[in-house]
């Protein structure tokens, strides 16, 4: 495969130290040359990556083509027409490079080859060609800030202190009885005494400020941007960063266009809801869900997390993303809505309405379009494939065995709630054996027991399915692109713990009202919602067949409540009183979101996309 200039830029950048198979999770995405028919900018001069519908493929669990039980590149090719029909513009493919697979491909041992279980370099060339033949783009996930310890660079680097690659990794002098912790893993015995005096009162001390948002982070990102622009002149290269628990003002430093660092951001405030917002004591699996009635996860908190990214876009000309699932997060219906099967369909559609009406670049994860669910807890821990899950269970039991007689069971329950394996069960294509994911051989990971009724084939035949709802809402988002992709966001009735009410307003004044019932209760429209609805409106989307005077449990509605405003001679909408009111409420929300930002965060993962 011919080396792209941007790959050469990555290979010249020093990697981070790892003495085991992997270190911290950092990656990039590079999109290959798109067809000429795909413009680099839209009619208003905005870059192409702001207005696309992206779909993440985690190859091992997407589709197996050769019957070995493992998803592969040819399997992805076989489903491209399916993705095109759904309305997908861009496919993000998780790592398929040579790897010992200690962390499912994010520990790369050869950047220039494909792992045999996924196929060959020619298969990858064919995938790129077939994606472009359908007018879509492809993003390749490229992990660059660490390598596997099996990588030739690492092996050369460790040979001596004066070899050419000695400084490609960070090495420390060996000391007796000393262990170097990675920044995101606690290895010390927690029974060790605290420092005296402690920096802050309490059990945990603030170490995060010393390893996240560090003094060299922004210069490093600026250097990355400068190298990319230099080595790929004239190409609109998109860089995405993961920034968990990053305060609003700090977030702006990463994504403001004038800073020339990141193009957009994955903000993780939403996925970390239900957990304390202190990264110094963060344990992923100890997270509550919305329906747990835990005070640390409320609907107003959910609104704040969403408003943070929406305000980033509308207030600063920065850009963000819209997502609810990925390969590291549980399935969204149980996480953000309800685990009750009687409301599964409505809840899946409600989250679709939310996601497709928010501004930003949209990311849909495989299986989300049919409402795939978490692993059933009846499987037990023997089905866990994720090493992090087993590490967590052992650590939790060790730390809590004396105060929690059910520590082992509680730890397992936490993994079933938010563990990474939940999103990695094979995609359920049909009711055939192994859900149509593979042939008669056992798949690498067990297929969810519900595949006999929850599968793509059944939903494509069902006019009331979540799949068809997603397809229609993606089309709606593209039809009203100025309103839903780029419109101004404002929320109302903020403290309401049952409903989420917000508006989206396009530059020409066209306004949509979105009302979402996040509860098991039937609710009348309240005063705020009736006032926003006004007297002249039209319903353009709902997840129930016949919306009535009351909102049904998990019902969502989208109305157009104002068409485009009259424009002056310069083409600028004439601002009327209700628009001014709209912006005033938006300003209050902005202040609230800023004040509610997380305590700290890190740019732990980057994705690069090259449009040519």
Coordinates of C-alpha atoms in Angstrom, one line a residue:
X1 CA 0.0 0.0 0.0
X2 CA 1.4 3.4 -0.9
X3 CA 2.3 5.5 2.1
X4 CA 0.2 8.6 2.5
X5 CA 2.2 11.8 3.5
X6 CA 0.3 12.0 6.7
X7 CA 1.4 8.5 7.7
X8 CA 5.0 9.6 7.3
X9 CA 4.3 12.5 9.7
X10 CA 3.0 10.1 12.3
X11 CA 5.9 7.8 12.0
X12 CA 8.3 10.7 12.7
X13 CA 6.5 11.5 16.0
X14 CA 7.9 10.0 19.2
X15 CA 5.7 7.4 20.8
X16 CA 4.8 7.2 24.5
X17 CA 6.6 4.8 26.8
X18 CA 5.1 1.3 27.4
X19 CA 6.9 -1.5 29.2
X20 CA 4.0 -3.8 28.7
X21 CA 1.8 -4.4 25.7
X22 CA 0.0 -1.0 25.7
X23 CA 0.0 2.3 27.5
X24 CA -2.7 5.0 27.5
X25 CA -5.5 5.0 24.8
X26 CA -4.7 7.5 22.1
X27 CA -5.4 7.1 18.4
X28 CA -6.0 8.9 15.2
X29 CA -8.2 8.4 12.2
X30 CA -7.1 9.0 8.6
X31 CA -9.7 9.0 5.8
X32 CA -8.5 7.9 2.4
X33 CA -9.1 9.7 -0.9
X34 CA -12.9 10.3 -1.4
X35 CA -14.5 10.4 -4.8
X36 CA -14.4 13.7 -6.7
X37 CA -18.2 14.0 -6.3
X38 CA -17.8 14.6 -2.6
X39 CA -17.0 18.3 -2.1
X40 CA -14.5 19.5 0.5
X41 CA -17.0 22.2 1.6
X42 CA -20.7 22.7 1.6
X43 CA -22.5 25.6 -0.1
X44 CA -21.7 27.9 2.9
X45 CA -18.0 27.1 2.9
X46 CA -18.1 24.8 5.9
X47 CA -15.8 21.8 5.9
X48 CA -17.3 18.5 4.8
X49 CA -16.7 16.7 8.1
X50 CA -19.2 19.0 9.9
X51 CA -22.2 17.7 8.0
X52 CA -21.7 13.9 7.7
X53 CA -23.4 11.0 9.3
X54 CA -20.6 8.7 10.6
X55 CA -21.0 5.0 11.5
X56 CA -18.4 3.2 13.7
X57 CA -17.5 -0.4 12.7
X58 CA -15.8 -2.5 15.4
X59 CA -14.6 -5.2 12.9
X60 CA -14.3 -8.3 15.2
X61 CA -18.1 -8.1 15.9
X62 CA -19.5 -6.6 12.7
X63 CA -19.6 -9.4 10.1
X64 CA -17.6 -12.6 9.5
X65 CA -17.1 -13.6 5.8
X66 CA -15.1 -16.8 6.1
X67 CA -16.8 -18.7 8.9
X68 CA -14.0 -18.5 11.5
X69 CA -16.2 -16.7 14.0
X70 CA -14.3 -13.4 13.8
X71 CA -15.5 -10.3 11.9
X72 CA -13.3 -9.2 9.0
X73 CA -12.7 -6.7 6.2
X74 CA -14.6 -8.7 3.6
X75 CA -17.5 -8.8 6.0
X76 CA -17.5 -5.0 6.2
X77 CA -17.5 -4.9 2.4
X78 CA -20.6 -7.2 2.3
X79 CA -22.6 -4.7 4.3
X80 CA -21.7 -1.4 2.6
X81 CA -25.0 -1.3 0.7
X82 CA -26.8 -1.7 4.0
X83 CA -24.9 1.3 5.5
X84 CA -25.5 3.4 2.3
X85 CA -29.2 2.6 2.5
X86 CA -29.4 3.6 6.1
X87 CA -28.0 7.1 5.2
X88 CA -24.4 6.8 6.3
X89 CA -21.8 9.1 4.7
X90 CA -18.6 8.1 6.5
X91 CA -17.4 4.8 8.0
X92 CA -15.0 4.8 11.0
X93 CA -13.2 1.5 11.1
X94 CA -11.5 0.5 14.4
X95 CA -8.0 -0.9 14.2
X96 CA -7.3 -3.8 11.9
X97 CA -3.4 -3.5 12.0
X98 CA -1.0 -6.2 13.0
X99 CA -1.3 -6.6 16.8
X100 CA -0.8 -9.2 19.6
X101 CA -4.4 -8.2 20.5
X102 CA -3.7 -7.5 24.2
X103 CA -6.2 -4.6 23.9
X104 CA -8.2 -5.6 20.9
X105 CA -6.0 -4.0 18.3
X106 CA -5.2 -0.8 20.0
X107 CA -1.7 -2.2 20.7
X108 CA -0.2 -2.1 17.2
X109 CA 2.9 -4.0 16.3
X110 CA 3.0 -3.0 12.6
X111 CA 1.4 0.1 11.2
X112 CA 1.9 -1.1 7.6
X113 CA 0.2 -4.4 7.7
X114 CA -3.2 -6.0 8.4
X115 CA -3.8 -8.6 11.1
X116 CA -4.4 -12.0 9.4
X117 CA -7.7 -12.6 11.2
X118 CA -9.1 -9.4 9.5
X119 CA -7.7 -10.1 6.0
X120 CA -5.0 -8.6 3.8
X121 CA -3.7 -5.3 2.6
X122 CA -5.5 -6.0 -0.7
X123 CA -8.8 -6.6 1.2
X124 CA -8.3 -3.1 2.8
X125 CA -7.6 -1.6 -0.6
X126 CA -10.8 -3.2 -1.9
X127 CA -12.8 -1.8 1.1
X128 CA -11.5 1.7 0.4
X129 CA -12.4 1.4 -3.2
X130 CA -15.9 0.0 -2.5
X131 CA -16.6 2.7 0.1
X132 CA -15.7 5.4 -2.4
X133 CA -17.7 3.8 -5.2
X134 CA -20.8 4.4 -3.1
X135 CA -20.0 8.0 -2.5
X136 CA -19.0 7.5 1.1
X137 CA -15.8 8.2 3.1
X138 CA -13.7 6.0 5.3
X139 CA -11.8 6.8 8.5
X140 CA -9.1 4.4 9.6
X141 CA -8.4 4.3 13.3
X142 CA -4.6 4.8 13.8
X143 CA -3.2 4.5 17.3
X144 CA 0.0 6.7 17.4
X145 CA 0.8 7.7 21.0
X146 CA 1.8 4.2 22.0
X147 CA 2.7 0.9 20.4
X148 CA 2.7 -2.7 21.4
X149 CA 5.9 -4.0 23.0
X150 CA 6.1 -6.3 20.0
X151 CA 6.6 -3.4 17.7
X152 CA 10.0 -3.3 16.0
X153 CA 10.5 0.4 17.1
X154 CA 10.1 -0.7 20.7
X155 CA 12.5 -3.6 20.4
X156 CA 15.1 -1.4 18.8
X157 CA 14.6 1.4 21.4
X158 CA 15.2 -0.9 24.3
X159 CA 18.5 -2.3 22.9
X160 CA 20.7 0.6 24.1
X161 CA 20.7 4.2 25.2
X162 CA 22.4 5.4 22.1
X163 CA 20.6 3.6 19.2
X164 CA 18.7 5.9 16.7
X165 CA 15.3 5.1 18.3
X166 CA 16.4 5.3 21.9
X167 CA 14.3 8.4 22.5
X168 CA 11.3 7.2 20.6
X169 CA 10.1 5.9 24.0
X170 CA 10.5 7.3 27.5
X171 CA 12.8 5.2 29.6
X172 CA 13.7 5.4 33.3
X173 CA 16.7 4.0 35.2
X174 CA 15.9 0.8 36.9
X175 CA 15.5 1.1 40.6
X176 CA 15.1 -1.7 43.2
X177 CA 11.6 -2.4 44.4
X178 CA 10.2 0.4 42.3
X179 CA 7.3 0.4 39.8
X180 CA 6.3 3.1 37.4
X181 CA 2.5 3.6 37.3
X182 CA 0.8 4.6 34.1
X183 CA -1.3 7.7 34.5
X184 CA -4.6 6.0 34.2
X185 CA -4.1 2.9 36.4
X186 CA -3.8 2.9 40.2
X187 CA -1.2 0.2 41.2
X188 CA -0.3 1.3 44.7
X189 CA -1.6 -0.5 47.8
X190 CA -4.4 1.8 49.1
X191 CA -3.6 1.0 52.7
X192 CA -0.4 3.1 52.4
X193 CA -0.6 6.1 54.7
X194 CA -1.5 9.5 53.3
X195 CA 1.0 12.2 52.8
X196 CA 1.3 14.5 55.8
X197 CA -0.1 17.0 55.6
X198 CA -2.6 16.1 52.8
X199 CA -3.0 18.5 49.9
X200 CA -6.8 18.4 50.4
X201 CA -8.8 16.7 53.1
X202 CA -10.0 13.2 52.4
X203 CA -8.8 9.9 51.1
X204 CA -7.9 10.9 47.6
X205 CA -5.3 13.5 46.7
X206 CA -5.3 15.5 43.5
X207 CA -2.9 13.8 41.2
X208 CA -4.8 14.5 38.0
X209 CA -3.5 18.0 37.5
X210 CA 0.0 16.7 37.2
X211 CA -0.8 14.3 34.3
X212 CA -3.8 15.8 32.4
X213 CA -4.0 19.1 30.6
X214 CA -0.3 19.4 31.3
X215 CA 1.8 22.4 30.3
X216 CA 3.0 20.8 27.1
X217 CA -0.3 19.5 25.8
X218 CA -1.3 22.5 23.8
X219 CA 2.2 23.1 22.2
X220 CA 2.2 19.4 21.3
X221 CA -1.2 19.6 19.6
X222 CA -0.1 22.7 17.7
X223 CA 3.0 20.9 16.5
X224 CA 0.9 18.0 15.3
X225 CA -1.4 20.4 13.4
X226 CA 1.5 22.2 11.9
X227 CA 3.2 19.0 10.7
X228 CA -0.1 17.7 9.2
X229 CA -0.8 21.0 7.4
X230 CA 2.8 21.0 6.1
X231 CA 2.9 17.4 4.9
X232 CA -0.6 17.5 3.4
X233 CA -1.0 21.0 1.9
X234 CA -4.4 21.8 0.6
X235 CA -6.1 18.9 2.3
X236 CA -8.8 19.5 4.9
X237 CA -7.7 17.2 7.6
X238 CA -10.0 16.7 10.6
X239 CA -8.5 15.9 14.0
X240 CA -10.8 14.8 16.9
X241 CA -9.8 14.6 20.5
X242 CA -11.3 12.7 23.5
X243 CA -11.5 15.1 26.4
X244 CA -13.2 13.5 29.4
X245 CA -14.2 15.7 32.3
X246 CA -12.7 18.8 30.9
X247 CA -14.0 22.2 32.2
X248 CA -15.7 24.4 29.6
X249 CA -13.0 27.1 29.4
X250 CA -10.2 24.5 29.1
X251 CA -12.2 22.7 26.4
X252 CA -12.3 25.9 24.3
X253 CA -8.5 26.0 24.3
X254 CA -8.5 22.7 22.4
X255 CA -11.2 23.4 19.8
X256 CA -11.3 27.1 19.0
X257 CA -10.5 27.4 15.3
X258 CA -8.0 30.1 16.0
X259 CA -6.0 27.9 18.3
X260 CA -5.3 25.5 15.4
X261 CA -5.3 22.3 17.6
X262 CA -8.3 20.0 17.4
X263 CA -11.1 20.2 14.8
X264 CA -13.7 18.8 17.1
X265 CA -14.1 17.0 20.4
X266 CA -15.6 13.9 22.0
X267 CA -16.7 15.3 25.3
X268 CA -17.4 12.5 27.9
X269 CA -19.4 14.3 30.5
X270 CA -22.5 12.4 29.4
X271 CA -21.0 8.9 29.4
X272 CA -19.6 9.5 32.9
X273 CA -22.9 10.6 34.4
X274 CA -23.7 8.7 37.6
X275 CA -20.1 8.7 38.7
X276 CA -18.2 11.3 40.7
X277 CA -16.5 13.8 38.4
X278 CA -13.1 13.4 40.1
X279 CA -10.6 11.6 37.8
X280 CA -8.4 10.9 40.8
X281 CA -11.0 8.4 42.2
X282 CA -12.7 7.2 39.0
X283 CA -13.7 3.6 38.6
X284 CA -15.7 3.1 35.4
X285 CA -17.8 0.2 36.5
X286 CA -19.1 1.9 39.6
X287 CA -21.6 4.0 37.6
X288 CA -25.3 4.3 38.1
X289 CA -27.9 4.4 35.3
X290 CA -30.6 7.0 34.8
X291 CA -33.3 4.7 36.1
X292 CA -31.4 3.8 39.3
X293 CA -32.9 6.8 41.1
X294 CA -29.4 7.7 42.2
X295 CA -29.0 11.5 43.0
X296 CA -25.7 11.5 41.1
X297 CA -27.5 10.9 37.8
X298 CA -30.5 13.1 37.2
X299 CA -32.1 14.3 34.0
X300 CA -31.0 17.9 34.6
X301 CA -27.4 16.6 34.8
X302 CA -28.0 14.8 31.5
X303 CA -29.2 18.1 30.0
X304 CA -26.1 20.0 31.4
X305 CA -23.8 17.5 29.7
X306 CA -25.5 17.9 26.4
X307 CA -25.8 21.6 26.6
X308 CA -22.0 21.9 27.2
X309 CA -21.2 20.6 23.7
X310 CA -24.1 22.4 22.1
X311 CA -23.0 25.7 23.6
X312 CA -19.5 25.1 22.5
X313 CA -20.7 25.1 18.9
X314 CA -23.2 27.9 19.0
X315 CA -21.3 30.3 21.1
X316 CA -17.7 30.0 19.9
X317 CA -17.6 28.7 16.4
X318 CA -15.9 25.6 17.7
X319 CA -17.2 22.2 16.8
X320 CA -18.2 19.0 18.6
X321 CA -19.7 15.6 18.1
X322 CA -23.0 13.8 18.8
X323 CA -22.7 10.2 20.1
X324 CA -24.2 7.9 22.7
X325 CA -22.4 4.6 22.0
X326 CA -19.0 3.4 21.0
X327 CA -16.8 0.3 21.5
X328 CA -15.9 1.4 25.0
X329 CA -19.4 2.2 26.3
X330 CA -22.5 0.2 27.1
X331 CA -25.6 0.2 25.0
X332 CA -27.5 3.4 25.2
X333 CA -31.1 2.3 25.9
X334 CA -30.4 0.9 29.3
X335 CA -27.7 3.5 30.1
X336 CA -29.6 6.6 29.3
X337 CA -33.2 5.5 29.1
X338 CA -34.8 2.4 30.6
X339 CA -33.9 -1.3 31.0
X340 CA -37.6 -2.2 31.0
X341 CA -38.3 -4.3 27.9
X342 CA -41.9 -3.0 27.6
X343 CA -40.5 0.5 26.7
X344 CA -37.5 -0.7 24.6
X345 CA -38.9 0.4 21.3
X346 CA -40.1 3.8 22.4
X347 CA -36.9 4.5 24.4
X348 CA -34.7 3.5 21.4
X349 CA -36.6 5.9 19.2
X350 CA -36.6 8.7 21.8
X351 CA -32.8 8.6 22.0
X352 CA -32.7 8.6 18.2
X353 CA -34.8 11.8 18.2
X354 CA -32.4 13.4 20.7
X355 CA -29.3 12.4 18.8
X356 CA -30.5 13.4 15.3
X357 CA -31.7 16.9 16.4
X358 CA -28.4 18.0 18.1
X359 CA -25.8 20.1 16.4
X360 CA -22.4 18.5 15.6
X361 CA -20.9 15.7 13.7
X362 CA -23.0 12.6 14.2
X363 CA -21.6 9.2 15.2
X364 CA -23.7 6.0 15.2
X365 CA -22.3 2.8 16.6
X366 CA -22.9 -0.6 15.0
X367 CA -26.1 -2.2 16.2
X368 CA -27.4 1.0 17.8
X369 CA -29.7 1.5 14.8
X370 CA -31.7 -1.6 15.8
X371 CA -31.6 -0.9 19.5
X372 CA -29.2 -3.7 20.5
X373 CA -29.0 -4.2 24.2
X374 CA -26.4 -5.0 26.9
X375 CA -25.4 -8.6 27.7
X376 CA -27.9 -10.4 29.9
X377 CA -26.7 -10.7 33.5
X378 CA -27.6 -14.4 33.4
X379 CA -24.5 -15.1 31.4
X380 CA -22.2 -14.6 34.4
X381 CA -18.6 -13.4 34.4
X382 CA -17.3 -16.4 32.5
X383 CA -18.5 -14.7 29.3
X384 CA -16.4 -11.5 29.9
X385 CA -13.8 -11.0 27.2
X386 CA -12.5 -7.6 28.3
X387 CA -9.4 -7.8 30.5
X388 CA -10.4 -4.5 32.2
X389 CA -13.6 -6.2 33.5
X390 CA -11.6 -9.0 35.2
X391 CA -9.1 -6.5 36.6
X392 CA -11.9 -4.4 38.0
X393 CA -13.6 -7.4 39.7
X394 CA -10.4 -8.5 41.3
X395 CA -9.5 -5.0 42.5
X396 CA -13.1 -4.3 43.8
X397 CA -13.2 -7.5 45.8
X398 CA -9.7 -6.9 47.2
X399 CA -10.7 -3.4 48.4
X400 CA -14.2 -4.0 49.6
X401 CA -14.3 -7.6 50.9
X402 CA -14.5 -6.5 54.5
X403 CA -17.2 -3.9 54.2
X404 CA -19.2 -5.5 51.4
X405 CA -20.1 -9.2 51.9
X406 CA -21.4 -9.3 48.3
X407 CA -18.4 -7.5 46.8
X408 CA -17.9 -10.1 44.0
X409 CA -21.5 -10.1 42.9
X410 CA -21.7 -6.3 43.0
X411 CA -18.5 -6.0 41.0
X412 CA -20.0 -8.4 38.3
X413 CA -23.2 -6.4 38.3
X414 CA -21.2 -3.2 37.6
X415 CA -19.6 -4.8 34.6
X416 CA -22.9 -5.9 33.2
X417 CA -24.1 -2.4 33.6
X418 CA -21.4 -0.4 31.9
X419 CA -18.6 -2.8 30.8
X420 CA -17.1 -2.6 27.4
X421 CA -18.2 -6.1 26.4
X422 CA -21.8 -4.9 26.3
X423 CA -21.1 -3.1 23.0
X424 CA -18.9 -5.8 21.5
X425 CA -21.3 -8.7 21.2
X426 CA -21.7 -9.6 17.5
X427 CA -24.1 -7.6 15.4
X428 CA -27.4 -9.3 15.1
X429 CA -28.2 -9.6 11.4
X430 CA -30.9 -12.2 11.4
X431 CA -32.7 -14.9 13.4
X432 CA -30.5 -17.6 11.8
X433 CA -27.8 -19.4 13.9
X434 CA -25.3 -17.1 15.4
X435 CA -27.6 -14.1 14.4
X436 CA -26.2 -14.4 10.8
X437 CA -22.9 -12.9 12.0
X438 CA -21.0 -16.1 11.1
X439 CA -21.6 -19.6 10.0
X440 CA -21.9 -22.7 12.1
X441 CA -18.7 -22.3 14.0
X442 CA -18.9 -20.6 17.4
X443 CA -18.3 -16.8 17.2
X444 CA -15.4 -15.3 19.1
X445 CA -17.9 -13.8 21.5
X446 CA -21.3 -15.1 22.4
X447 CA -24.3 -13.6 20.6
X448 CA -26.9 -11.9 22.7
X449 CA -29.8 -14.3 23.5
X450 CA -32.4 -11.9 22.1
X451 CA -31.2 -12.2 18.5
X452 CA -34.2 -14.3 17.5
X453 CA -36.4 -11.2 17.7
X454 CA -33.9 -8.4 17.8
X455 CA -32.1 -8.4 14.4
X456 CA -31.7 -6.3 11.3
X457 CA -33.6 -8.6 9.0
X458 CA -36.7 -8.5 11.2
X459 CA -36.6 -4.8 11.6
X460 CA -36.2 -4.0 7.9
X461 CA -39.6 -5.8 7.5
X462 CA -41.3 -4.0 10.4
X463 CA -42.7 -0.6 9.5
X464 CA -42.6 0.3 13.3
X465 CA -39.0 -0.7 13.9
X466 CA -36.2 1.3 15.5
X467 CA -34.1 0.7 12.3
X468 CA -36.7 2.3 10.0
X469 CA -37.1 5.1 12.5
X470 CA -33.3 5.8 12.4
X471 CA -33.3 5.7 8.7
X472 CA -36.1 8.3 8.5
X473 CA -34.6 10.5 11.2
X474 CA -31.2 10.5 9.4
X475 CA -33.1 11.7 6.3
X476 CA -34.9 14.3 8.3
X477 CA -31.6 15.6 9.7
X478 CA -30.2 16.0 6.2
X479 CA -33.3 17.7 4.9
X480 CA -33.3 20.2 7.8
X481 CA -29.5 20.4 8.0
X482 CA -29.3 24.1 8.8
X483 CA -31.7 23.5 11.7
X484 CA -30.5 20.3 13.2
X485 CA -26.8 20.0 12.2
X486 CA -25.9 23.7 12.6
X487 CA -28.8 25.3 14.5
X488 CA -28.6 27.2 17.8
X489 CA -29.6 25.1 20.9
X490 CA -31.6 26.3 23.9
X491 CA -33.2 24.3 26.6
X492 CA -36.2 25.2 28.8
X493 CA -37.7 23.9 32.0
X494 CA -34.2 22.9 32.9
X495 CA -35.0 21.5 36.4
X496 CA -37.7 19.2 35.2
X497 CA -36.7 15.7 36.1
X498 CA -39.1 14.0 33.7
X499 CA -39.0 15.9 30.4
X500 CA -36.3 17.3 28.2
X501 CA -37.5 20.4 26.3
X502 CA -35.3 22.3 23.9
X503 CA -35.4 24.3 20.7
X504 CA -33.1 24.5 17.7
X505 CA -33.0 27.6 15.5
X506 CA -31.4 28.0 12.1
X507 CA -29.8 31.2 10.9
X508 CA -32.9 32.1 8.9
X509 CA -35.0 31.9 12.0
X510 CA -36.7 28.5 11.3
X511 CA -37.2 26.9 14.7
X512 CA -37.9 23.4 15.9
X513 CA -39.3 22.4 19.3
X514 CA -38.2 19.0 20.7
X515 CA -40.1 17.5 23.7
X516 CA -38.8 14.2 25.2
X517 CA -40.5 12.3 28.0
X518 CA -37.7 10.5 30.0
X519 CA -40.0 8.7 32.3
X520 CA -42.4 5.8 32.7
X521 CA -45.2 8.2 33.4
X522 CA -47.9 9.7 31.2
X523 CA -47.6 13.4 31.3
X524 CA -49.6 16.4 30.1
X525 CA -47.8 19.1 28.2
X526 CA -46.8 21.7 30.8
X527 CA -47.1 25.4 30.7
X528 CA -43.6 26.0 29.3
X529 CA -44.1 23.4 26.5
X530 CA -47.5 24.8 25.5
X531 CA -46.2 28.3 25.4
X532 CA -43.3 27.3 23.2
X533 CA -45.6 25.3 20.9
X534 CA -47.8 28.4 20.3
X535 CA -50.7 28.3 17.9
X536 CA -49.0 27.7 14.5
X537 CA -46.9 24.5 14.4
X538 CA -46.5 21.2 12.6
X539 CA -45.4 17.9 13.8
X540 CA -42.5 16.5 11.8
X541 CA -41.5 13.5 13.9
X542 CA -42.8 11.4 16.8
X543 CA -42.0 7.9 18.1
X544 CA -45.7 7.0 18.7
X545 CA -48.3 6.5 16.0
X546 CA -50.9 9.0 17.2
X547 CA -49.6 11.7 19.6
X548 CA -52.3 12.9 21.9
X549 CA -52.9 15.6 24.5
X550 CA -50.5 13.8 26.9
X551 CA -47.0 12.5 26.5
X552 CA -46.9 8.7 26.8
X553 CA -44.0 7.1 28.6
X554 CA -40.8 7.6 26.7
X555 CA -42.6 9.6 24.0
X556 CA -40.7 12.2 21.9
X557 CA -41.9 14.8 19.5
X558 CA -40.3 17.3 17.1
X559 CA -42.3 20.3 15.9
X560 CA -41.6 23.1 13.5
X561 CA -42.9 26.1 15.4
X562 CA -41.5 28.9 13.2
X563 CA -40.6 29.0 9.6
X564 CA -37.9 31.2 8.2
X565 CA -38.1 34.8 9.3
X566 CA -38.4 37.8 7.0
X567 CA -34.9 38.9 5.9
X568 CA -33.5 42.4 5.3
X569 CA -31.8 43.5 2.1
X570 CA -28.5 41.8 3.2
X571 CA -30.2 38.5 3.8
X572 CA -30.1 38.8 7.5
X573 CA -33.2 37.6 9.4
X574 CA -35.1 40.4 11.2
X575 CA -34.9 39.6 14.9
X576 CA -38.3 39.6 16.5
X577 CA -39.2 39.6 20.2
X578 CA -39.6 35.9 20.6
X579 CA -36.2 35.2 19.1
X580 CA -34.6 37.6 21.6
X581 CA -36.4 35.7 24.4
X582 CA -35.0 32.5 22.9
X583 CA -31.4 33.8 23.0
X584 CA -31.8 35.2 26.5
X585 CA -32.7 31.8 27.9
X586 CA -29.9 30.3 25.9
X587 CA -27.5 32.7 27.5
X588 CA -28.6 31.6 31.0
X589 CA -28.1 28.0 30.0
X590 CA -24.6 28.8 28.7
X591 CA -23.7 30.2 32.1
X592 CA -25.1 27.2 33.8
X593 CA -23.2 24.8 31.6
X594 CA -19.9 26.6 32.1
X595 CA -20.3 26.6 35.8
X596 CA -21.2 22.9 35.8
X597 CA -18.1 21.7 33.8
X598 CA -16.1 18.7 35.2
X599 CA -13.2 19.3 37.4
X600 CA -10.5 18.3 35.0
X601 CA -9.8 16.2 31.9
X602 CA -7.3 15.0 29.4
X603 CA -6.8 14.7 25.7
X604 CA -6.4 11.0 25.7
X605 CA -7.3 10.0 22.2
X606 CA -7.2 11.7 18.9
X607 CA -8.6 10.9 15.5
X608 CA -7.4 12.3 12.3
X609 CA -9.3 12.4 9.1
X610 CA -7.9 13.3 5.7
X611 CA -10.4 14.0 3.0
X612 CA -8.0 13.3 0.1

